[in-house]
Amino acid sequence: VGSGKTLKSNHKDVVFVNFVDHGGPGVLGFPNDELHLADLNNVLQTMHQDKRFKQMLWYVEACYSGSMFNKLSPNMNITAHTASNQKESSYACVFDEELHVYLGDCWSLNWMN
């Protein structure tokens, strides 16, 4: 699964991850796959143990995105800002009448302004 590309970071790097897509309790959705909570936790723990970052920051715009980070160890130096907690949806806003589609979610649009 995935492209095979990996992040070549080390103990001096600050890693920023911005994820915008769909989610559910304990899962983030990609167009052709899913990332489950246990898999994310395993990767983050391995990266921390291997000193693959100095600090990591996640911005996650997805329904139930808080469920992906609520059990992180505070010793890993990972901060996660999520559009919703583990029990709620994220909300779309800014509807384009011509395209008939929402152009963004309220949380992302607020922090980008």
XYZ file of N, CA and C in Angstrom:
339
model
N 0.836 -1.171 0.000
C 0.000 0.000 0.000
C 0.882 1.235 0.000
N 0.485 2.252 -0.687
C 1.245 3.492 -0.734
C 2.215 3.514 -1.890
N 2.927 4.613 -1.999
C 3.840 4.821 -3.121
C 5.219 4.213 -2.898
N 5.525 3.838 -1.665
C 6.859 3.340 -1.358
C 7.815 4.443 -0.931
N 7.391 5.694 -1.113
C 8.224 6.816 -0.677
C 8.174 6.923 0.836
N 9.301 7.254 1.439
C 9.353 7.416 2.885
C 10.001 8.734 3.248
N 9.694 9.203 4.419
C 10.255 10.439 4.949
C 11.662 10.164 5.465
N 12.619 10.881 4.960
C 14.014 10.679 5.366
C 14.399 11.725 6.414
N 13.726 11.681 7.534
C 13.954 12.654 8.600
C 14.887 12.062 9.646
N 15.395 12.962 10.513
C 16.264 12.503 11.599
C 15.923 13.251 12.882
N 16.739 13.077 13.902
C 16.480 13.630 15.234
C 16.486 15.156 15.284
N 16.897 15.821 14.225
C 16.922 17.284 14.200
C 15.698 17.890 13.514
N 14.873 17.070 12.909
C 13.786 17.562 12.066
C 12.483 17.790 12.819
N 11.788 18.858 12.411
C 10.423 19.108 12.838
C 9.540 18.661 11.673
N 8.664 17.720 11.935
C 7.828 17.139 10.895
C 6.410 17.677 11.035
N 5.861 18.195 9.925
C 4.493 18.707 9.887
C 3.675 17.838 8.950
N 2.528 17.357 9.440
C 1.628 16.544 8.634
C 0.277 17.246 8.593
N -0.209 17.548 7.385
C -1.538 18.133 7.210
C -2.381 17.118 6.448
N -3.382 16.557 7.112
C -4.246 15.553 6.501
C -5.645 16.125 6.355
N -6.183 16.094 5.139
C -7.540 16.567 4.876
C -8.238 15.504 4.038
N -9.177 14.812 4.638
C -9.938 13.780 3.923
C -11.026 13.279 4.865
N -11.437 12.058 4.701
C -12.514 11.503 5.511
C -11.954 10.711 6.694
N -12.791 10.562 7.715
C -12.398 9.775 8.860
C -13.597 9.162 9.549
N -13.312 8.240 10.417
C -14.311 7.601 11.259
C -13.640 7.268 12.573
N -14.361 6.737 13.537
C -13.719 6.393 14.805
C -12.554 5.415 14.604
N -11.342 5.884 14.889
C -10.152 5.038 14.786
C -9.650 4.793 13.381
N -10.042 5.632 12.424
C -9.604 5.418 11.041
C -9.593 6.737 10.270
N -8.579 6.897 9.425
C -8.526 8.009 8.470
C -8.616 7.410 7.073
N -9.410 8.035 6.224
C -9.650 7.492 4.896
C -8.839 8.171 3.817
N -8.324 7.372 2.903
C -7.641 7.840 1.697
C -8.500 7.418 0.508
N -8.224 7.954 -0.668
C -9.059 7.570 -1.816
C -9.147 6.059 -2.051
N -8.061 5.340 -1.823
C -8.076 3.901 -2.104
C -7.663 3.028 -0.931
N -7.626 3.599 0.280
C -7.175 2.811 1.424
C -7.573 3.510 2.715
N -7.222 2.916 3.830
C -7.500 3.477 5.148
C -6.269 3.355 6.032
N -6.156 4.284 6.981
C -5.121 4.224 8.006
C -5.824 4.017 9.340
N -5.559 2.887 9.970
C -6.209 2.556 11.233
C -5.359 3.012 12.408
N -6.024 3.261 13.521
C -5.395 3.774 14.730
C -4.195 2.939 15.164
N -4.336 1.637 15.207
C -3.230 0.773 15.652
C -2.022 0.919 14.733
N -2.253 1.021 13.431
C -1.150 1.173 12.479
C -0.459 2.523 12.648
N -1.244 3.584 12.820
C -0.653 4.907 13.036
C 0.168 4.919 14.320
N -0.382 4.376 15.394
C 0.359 4.344 16.665
C 1.664 3.571 16.528
N 1.642 2.449 15.825
C 2.865 1.661 15.622
C 3.919 2.450 14.858
N 3.511 3.127 13.810
C 4.453 3.929 13.014
C 5.027 5.069 13.845
N 4.176 5.770 14.577
C 4.652 6.900 15.382
C 5.597 6.430 16.485
N 5.294 5.318 17.113
C 6.188 4.781 18.145
C 7.534 4.367 17.549
N 7.499 3.740 16.390
C 8.743 3.336 15.732
C 9.564 4.553 15.330
N 8.905 5.556 14.756
C 9.622 6.777 14.371
C 10.241 7.449 15.591
N 9.508 7.468 16.700
C 10.036 8.074 17.924
C 11.239 7.292 18.440
N 11.124 5.981 18.496
C 12.227 5.138 18.986
C 13.464 5.258 18.089
N 13.234 5.395 16.787
C 14.343 5.497 15.826
C 14.858 6.926 15.673
N 14.318 7.837 16.500
C 14.727 9.251 16.468
C 14.604 9.848 15.064
N 13.408 9.672 14.479
C 13.137 10.155 13.133
C 12.555 11.566 13.126
N 12.435 12.189 14.308
C 11.972 13.571 14.392
C 12.345 14.154 15.748
N 12.496 15.457 15.748
C 12.685 16.192 17.004
C 11.310 16.503 17.592
N 10.425 16.937 16.708
C 9.059 17.279 17.080
C 8.177 16.977 15.880
N 6.936 16.580 16.145
C 5.995 16.313 15.063
C 4.691 17.039 15.354
N 4.144 17.674 14.327
C 2.888 18.413 14.438
C 1.923 17.899 13.379
N 0.741 17.517 13.812
C -0.321 17.052 12.913
C -1.468 18.046 12.924
N -1.984 18.406 11.748
C -3.248 19.123 11.582
C -4.133 18.170 10.793
N -5.249 17.752 11.393
C -6.081 16.731 10.762
C -7.515 17.229 10.621
N -7.956 17.354 9.380
C -9.318 17.760 9.039
C -10.065 16.526 8.567
N -10.749 15.863 9.484
C -11.524 14.670 9.172
C -12.510 14.419 10.309
N -13.628 13.845 9.973
C -14.577 13.463 11.009
C -13.911 12.488 11.978
N -14.209 12.644 13.248
C -13.717 11.766 14.316
C -12.183 11.740 14.424
N -11.529 12.766 13.898
C -10.061 12.777 13.850
C -9.410 12.759 15.233
N -10.103 13.257 16.241
C -9.550 13.207 17.594
C -9.327 11.797 18.096
N -10.034 10.836 17.518
C -9.880 9.441 17.953
C -8.521 8.860 17.568
N -7.815 9.507 16.665
C -6.525 8.989 16.211
C -5.373 9.365 17.135
N -5.596 10.314 18.031
C -4.479 10.848 18.816
C -4.746 10.899 20.312
N -5.876 10.443 20.768
C -6.229 10.620 22.180
C -5.445 9.725 23.134
N -4.654 8.787 22.613
C -3.878 7.905 23.495
C -2.374 8.003 23.239
N -1.936 9.074 22.603
C -0.495 9.254 22.363
C 0.241 9.479 23.676
N 1.413 8.935 23.756
C 2.256 9.178 24.927
C 2.731 10.625 24.913
N 2.637 11.323 26.040
C 3.116 12.712 26.079
C 4.634 12.812 25.934
N 5.345 11.714 26.056
C 6.805 11.711 25.947
C 7.315 11.646 24.511
N 6.410 11.521 23.541
C 6.830 11.361 22.152
C 7.062 12.683 21.431
N 6.699 13.798 22.039
C 6.855 15.127 21.447
C 6.072 15.259 20.144
N 4.838 14.765 20.177
C 3.916 14.867 19.040
C 2.715 15.692 19.488
N 2.394 16.706 18.708
C 1.216 17.528 18.951
C 0.245 17.304 17.801
N -1.014 17.121 18.133
C -2.030 16.924 17.100
C -3.183 17.885 17.328
N -3.525 18.638 16.283
C -4.694 19.511 16.288
C -5.691 18.892 15.322
N -6.895 18.641 15.815
C -7.880 17.945 15.002
C -9.161 18.762 14.865
N -9.851 18.543 13.756
C -11.078 19.276 13.472
C -12.235 18.830 14.347
N -12.120 17.652 14.909
C -13.204 17.129 15.727
C -12.630 16.212 16.805
N -13.450 15.942 17.786
C -12.999 15.003 18.815
C -13.314 13.579 18.363
N -13.210 12.635 19.249
C -13.401 11.231 18.879
C -14.859 10.845 18.667
N -15.784 11.761 18.963
C -17.206 11.420 18.884
C -18.012 12.333 17.969
N -17.341 13.170 17.156
C -18.116 14.105 16.344
C -17.586 14.215 14.926
N -18.461 14.727 14.078
C -18.100 14.976 12.684
C -17.367 16.299 12.565
N -16.704 16.461 11.451
C -16.148 17.745 11.048
C -17.165 18.347 10.076
N -17.232 19.657 9.982
C -18.313 20.275 9.223
C -17.805 21.056 8.018
N -18.424 20.796 6.881
C -18.083 21.489 5.640
C -18.745 22.860 5.618
N -18.075 23.795 4.967
C -18.642 25.125 4.762
C -18.065 25.692 3.462
N -18.507 26.863 3.071
C -18.129 27.545 1.827
C -18.558 26.694 0.626
N -19.837 26.719 0.359
C -20.400 25.976 -0.764
C -20.291 26.804 -2.031
N -19.770 26.220 -3.100
C -19.655 26.878 -4.403
C -20.895 26.532 -5.226
N -21.721 27.537 -5.487
C -22.977 27.329 -6.207
C -22.747 26.860 -7.640
N -21.690 27.346 -8.272
C -21.412 26.972 -9.661
C -20.931 25.525 -9.771
N -20.046 25.128 -8.879
C -19.504 23.770 -8.917
C -20.363 22.763 -8.150
N -21.264 23.267 -7.294
C -22.115 22.434 -6.446
C -21.296 21.514 -5.546
N -20.319 22.127 -4.894
C -19.447 21.361 -4.007
C -18.961 22.280 -2.873
N -18.693 21.679 -1.719
C -18.088 22.426 -0.628
C -16.591 22.548 -0.899
N -16.048 23.736 -0.690
C -14.639 24.005 -0.983
C -13.730 23.833 0.220
N -14.296 23.664 1.375
C -13.464 23.486 2.553
C -14.297 23.172 3.768
N -13.618 22.786 4.813
C -14.269 22.544 6.090
C -14.014 23.732 7.005
N -14.953 23.961 7.878
C -14.908 25.154 8.733
C -13.638 25.237 9.561
N -13.180 24.131 10.122
C -12.009 24.140 10.983
C -10.770 24.577 10.191
N -10.529 23.965 9.054
C -9.350 24.317 8.248
C -9.412 25.758 7.791
N -10.559 26.194 7.324
C -10.670 27.561 6.839
C -10.426 28.562 7.963
N -10.814 28.238 9.191
C -10.574 29.149 10.309
C -9.120 29.254 10.674
N -8.376 28.152 10.722
C -6.978 28.273 11.103
C -6.103 28.804 9.983
N -6.560 28.693 8.731
C -5.774 29.232 7.618
C -5.948 30.739 7.467
N -7.042 31.271 7.994
C -7.267 32.721 7.888
C -6.360 33.383 8.821
